[in-house]
Coordinates of C-alpha atoms in Angstrom, one line a residue:
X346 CA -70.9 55.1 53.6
X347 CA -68.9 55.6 50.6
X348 CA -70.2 55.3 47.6
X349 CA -68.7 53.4 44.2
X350 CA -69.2 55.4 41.3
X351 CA -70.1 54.2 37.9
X352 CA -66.0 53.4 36.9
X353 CA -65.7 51.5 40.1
X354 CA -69.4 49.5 39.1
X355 CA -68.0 48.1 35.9
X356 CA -64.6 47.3 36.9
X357 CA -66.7 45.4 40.2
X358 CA -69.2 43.7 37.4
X359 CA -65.4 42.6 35.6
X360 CA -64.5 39.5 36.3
X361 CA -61.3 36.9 35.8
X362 CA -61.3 33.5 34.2
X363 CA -59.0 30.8 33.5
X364 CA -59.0 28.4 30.6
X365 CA -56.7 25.3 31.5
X366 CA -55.6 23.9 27.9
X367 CA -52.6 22.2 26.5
X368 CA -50.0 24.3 24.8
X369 CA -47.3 22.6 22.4
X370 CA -44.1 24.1 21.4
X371 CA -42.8 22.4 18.5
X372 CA -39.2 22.6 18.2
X373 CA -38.8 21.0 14.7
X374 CA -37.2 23.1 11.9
X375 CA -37.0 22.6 8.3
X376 CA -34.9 23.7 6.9
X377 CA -32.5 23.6 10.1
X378 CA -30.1 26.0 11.7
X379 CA -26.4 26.1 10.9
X380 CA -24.6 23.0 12.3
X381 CA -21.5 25.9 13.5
X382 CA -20.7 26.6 16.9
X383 CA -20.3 30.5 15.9
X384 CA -23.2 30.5 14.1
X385 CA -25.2 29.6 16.6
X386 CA -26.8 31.5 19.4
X387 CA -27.3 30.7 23.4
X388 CA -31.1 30.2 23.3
X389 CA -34.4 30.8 21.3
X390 CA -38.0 32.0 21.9
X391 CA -41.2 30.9 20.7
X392 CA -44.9 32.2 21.9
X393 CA -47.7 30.1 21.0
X394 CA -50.9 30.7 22.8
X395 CA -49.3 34.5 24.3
X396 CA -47.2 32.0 26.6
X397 CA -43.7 32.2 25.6
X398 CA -41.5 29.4 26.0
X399 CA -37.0 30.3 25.9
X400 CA -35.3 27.3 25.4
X401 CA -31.7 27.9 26.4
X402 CA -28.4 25.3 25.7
X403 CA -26.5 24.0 28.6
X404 CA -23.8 21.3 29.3
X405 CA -22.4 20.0 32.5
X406 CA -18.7 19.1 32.3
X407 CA -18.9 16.7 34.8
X408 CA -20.6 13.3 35.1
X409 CA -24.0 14.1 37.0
X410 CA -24.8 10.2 37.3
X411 CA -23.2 9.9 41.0
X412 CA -25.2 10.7 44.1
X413 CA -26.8 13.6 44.7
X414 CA -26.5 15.8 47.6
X415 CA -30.0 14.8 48.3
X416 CA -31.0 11.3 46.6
X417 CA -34.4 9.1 47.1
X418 CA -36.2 12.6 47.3
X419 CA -39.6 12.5 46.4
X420 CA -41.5 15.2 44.4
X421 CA -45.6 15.5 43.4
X422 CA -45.1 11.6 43.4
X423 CA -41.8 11.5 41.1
X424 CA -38.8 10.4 42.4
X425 CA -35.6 11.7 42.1
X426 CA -32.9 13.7 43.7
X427 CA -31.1 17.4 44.3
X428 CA -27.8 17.8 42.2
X429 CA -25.3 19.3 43.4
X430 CA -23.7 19.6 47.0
X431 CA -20.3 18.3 48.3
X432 CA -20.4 15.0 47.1
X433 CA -21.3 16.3 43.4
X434 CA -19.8 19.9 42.5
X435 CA -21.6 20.9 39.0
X436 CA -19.1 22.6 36.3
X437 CA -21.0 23.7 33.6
X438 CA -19.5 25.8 30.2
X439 CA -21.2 29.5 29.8
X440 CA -20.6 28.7 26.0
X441 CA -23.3 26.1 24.6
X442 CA -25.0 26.9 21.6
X443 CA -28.8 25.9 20.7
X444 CA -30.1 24.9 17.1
X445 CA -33.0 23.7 15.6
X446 CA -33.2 21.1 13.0
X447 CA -35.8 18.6 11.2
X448 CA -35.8 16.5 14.4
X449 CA -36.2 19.1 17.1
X450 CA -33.9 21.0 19.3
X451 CA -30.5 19.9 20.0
X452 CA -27.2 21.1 21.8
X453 CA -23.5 22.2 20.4
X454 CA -21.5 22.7 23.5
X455 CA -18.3 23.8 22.2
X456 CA -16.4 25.2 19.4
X457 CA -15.3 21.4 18.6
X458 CA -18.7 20.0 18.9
X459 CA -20.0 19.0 15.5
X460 CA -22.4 16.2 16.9
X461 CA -25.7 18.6 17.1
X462 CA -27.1 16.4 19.4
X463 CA -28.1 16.5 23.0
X464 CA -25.8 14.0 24.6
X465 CA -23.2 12.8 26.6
X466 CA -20.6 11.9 25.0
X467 CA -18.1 14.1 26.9
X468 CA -19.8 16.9 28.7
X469 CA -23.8 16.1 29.7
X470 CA -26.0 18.3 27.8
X471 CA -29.1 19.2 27.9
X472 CA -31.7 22.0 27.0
X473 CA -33.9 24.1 29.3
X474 CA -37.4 25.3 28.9
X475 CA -38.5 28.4 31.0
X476 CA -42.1 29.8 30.5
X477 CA -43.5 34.0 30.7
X478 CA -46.5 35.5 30.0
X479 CA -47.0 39.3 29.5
X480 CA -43.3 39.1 30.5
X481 CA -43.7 37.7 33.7
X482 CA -42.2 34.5 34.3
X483 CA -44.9 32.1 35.0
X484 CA -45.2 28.4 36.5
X485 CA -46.7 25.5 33.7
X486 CA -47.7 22.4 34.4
X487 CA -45.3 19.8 32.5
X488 CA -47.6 17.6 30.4
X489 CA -45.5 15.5 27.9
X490 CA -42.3 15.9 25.9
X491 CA -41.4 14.3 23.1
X492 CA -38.0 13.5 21.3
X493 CA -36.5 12.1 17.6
X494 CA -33.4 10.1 16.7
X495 CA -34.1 7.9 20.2
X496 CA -34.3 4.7 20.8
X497 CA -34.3 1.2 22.9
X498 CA -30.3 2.2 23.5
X499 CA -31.7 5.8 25.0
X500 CA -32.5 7.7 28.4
X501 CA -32.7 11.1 29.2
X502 CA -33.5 12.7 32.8
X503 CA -35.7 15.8 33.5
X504 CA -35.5 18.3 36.2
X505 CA -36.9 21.7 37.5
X506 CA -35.9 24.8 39.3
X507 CA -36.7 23.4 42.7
X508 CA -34.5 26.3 44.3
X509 CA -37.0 28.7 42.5
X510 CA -33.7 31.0 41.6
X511 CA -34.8 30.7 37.8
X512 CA -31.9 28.4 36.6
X513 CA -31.0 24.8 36.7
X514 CA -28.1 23.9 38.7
X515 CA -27.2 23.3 42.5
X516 CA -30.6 22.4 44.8
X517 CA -32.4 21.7 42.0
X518 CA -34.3 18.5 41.0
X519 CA -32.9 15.8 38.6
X520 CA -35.1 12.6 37.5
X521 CA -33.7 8.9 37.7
X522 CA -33.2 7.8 34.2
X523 CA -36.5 7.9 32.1
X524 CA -36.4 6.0 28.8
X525 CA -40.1 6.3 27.5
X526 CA -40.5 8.6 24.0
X527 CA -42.9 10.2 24.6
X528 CA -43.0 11.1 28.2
X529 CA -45.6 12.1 30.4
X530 CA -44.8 10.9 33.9
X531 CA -44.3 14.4 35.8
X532 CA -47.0 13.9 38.3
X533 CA -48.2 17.6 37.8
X534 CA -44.9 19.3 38.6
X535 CA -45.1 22.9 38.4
X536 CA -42.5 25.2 37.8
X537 CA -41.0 28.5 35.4
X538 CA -38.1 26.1 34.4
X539 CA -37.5 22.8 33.2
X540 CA -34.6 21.0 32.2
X541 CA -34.4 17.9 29.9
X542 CA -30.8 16.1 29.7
X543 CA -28.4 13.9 28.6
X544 CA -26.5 13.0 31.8
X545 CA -25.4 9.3 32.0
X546 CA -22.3 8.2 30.5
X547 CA -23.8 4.7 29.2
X548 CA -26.3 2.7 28.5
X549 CA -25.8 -0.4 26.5
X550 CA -22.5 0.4 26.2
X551 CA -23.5 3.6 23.6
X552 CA -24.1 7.5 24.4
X553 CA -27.0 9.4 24.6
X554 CA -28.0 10.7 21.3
X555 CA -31.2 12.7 20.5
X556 CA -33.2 16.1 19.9
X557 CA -35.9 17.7 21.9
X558 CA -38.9 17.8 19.5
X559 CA -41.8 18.4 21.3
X560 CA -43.0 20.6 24.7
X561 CA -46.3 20.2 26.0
X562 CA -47.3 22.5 29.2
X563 CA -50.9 23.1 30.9
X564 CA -51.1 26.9 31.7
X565 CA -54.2 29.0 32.7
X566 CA -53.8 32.6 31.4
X567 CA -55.5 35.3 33.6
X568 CA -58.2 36.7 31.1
X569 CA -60.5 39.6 32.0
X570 CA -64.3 38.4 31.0
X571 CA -65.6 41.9 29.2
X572 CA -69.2 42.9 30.5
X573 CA -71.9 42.2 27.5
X574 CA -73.2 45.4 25.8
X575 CA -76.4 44.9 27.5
X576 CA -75.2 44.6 31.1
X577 CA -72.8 47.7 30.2
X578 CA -75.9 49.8 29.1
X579 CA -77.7 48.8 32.2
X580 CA -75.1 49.8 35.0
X581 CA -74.4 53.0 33.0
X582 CA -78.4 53.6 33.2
X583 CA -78.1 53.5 37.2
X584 CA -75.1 55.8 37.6
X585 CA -77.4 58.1 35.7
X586 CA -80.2 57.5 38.1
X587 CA -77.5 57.4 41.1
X588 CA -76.5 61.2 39.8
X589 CA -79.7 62.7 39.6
X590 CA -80.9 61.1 42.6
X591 CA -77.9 63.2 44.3
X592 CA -79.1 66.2 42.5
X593 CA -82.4 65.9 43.9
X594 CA -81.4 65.6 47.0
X595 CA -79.0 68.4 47.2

């Protein structure tokens, strides 16, 4: 029978926990980022908690609000559709830029884009939020998100990386129109990547027009549990024991 030695006791008497508590990215800056294309870069990171969030600017040039390839689909209880597919080819610009201002996050998808705004007036923005830990990308739990300069004339529509290829865009899942600020209605989606957009031409005859303030996630860290001092004293007491015992015997 083989036996463990003391190393192989403690790593044993180790053990792994998981603490399941909200984590907020706040997306707000004051004083904000310059309101220049040029000046502006593709994405931006934050860690809070040792779970890092990259929130990353996008635009579709096409209108997305036509069927999907896949509509009426039906996610953890959320409703929605795949974008993408013949009847909806997606053309989106390698070019948008991502700032943060006093009202959260918000979109500049071209050089002649001095809006600052996630919206859709022209190309459908929006912003996605993709999750790592240790540098591992990582699924979250979506818990809420919250936005600024939105109201009664505003929706937006969320989606996730259903084709688990670690962007948004063909196969993936896109929301009907969602017009509560703030939002919590995911039904306990999981996934490394969100997306939260701008993609309906109108809506009481006016664009989309807001910023991304808030991100809420649930995410349980893997944690090692250190051994207390006491229990560490006492399993290095019996691979003491278990030595000389072996010595006797020999």
């Amino acid at each position: 029978m083989q036996k463990l030695g003391l190393g192989g006791v403690l790593l044993i008497a180790s053990m792994s926990a998981a603490t399941a508590a909200p984590t907020t990215f706040n997306l707000w800056k004051h004083p904000g980022d310059s309101t220049k294309h040029a000046n502006l870069s593709k994405s931006f990171s934050l860690t809070v908690n040792g779970l890092t969030g990259t929130f990353t600017a996008g635009a579709f040039i096409n209108d997305l609000d036509a069927s999907g390839s896949d509509r009426n689909i039906i996610n953890n209880n959320v409703n929605g559709y795949t974008i993408g597919g013949p009847n909806n080819t997606l053309n989106a610009t390698d070019d948008a830029r991502i700032g943060r201002y006093y009202g959260g996050a918000s979109v500049t998808n071209s050089p002649g884009d001095n809006s600052h705004q996630v919206d859709s007036s022209g190309w459908s923005d929006f912003i996605t939020a993709s999750f790592s830990y240790n540098g591992e990308a990582v699924d979250v739990a979506m818990s809420s998100v919250s936005f600024s300069f939105f109201d009664d004339r505003d929706d937006f529509r969320w989606g996730y990386d259903l084709s688990g290829d670690g962007a948004y865009g063909d196969g993936d899942f896109l929301s009907y129109r969602q017009d509560s600020n703030p939002f919590s209605a995911f039904g306990g989606v999981t996934s490394s990547l969100f997306m939260f957009g701008a993609f309906d031409s109108f809506k009481k005859k006016e664009y989309d027009f807001w910023k991304l303030k808030s991100v809420t996630v649930h995410f349980d860290p893997p944690t090692t549990v250190p051994l207390p001092a006491g229990g560490v004293l006492l399993l290095s007491g019996i691979g003491l024991f278990a030595v000389a015992r072996r010595r006797l015997k020999a």
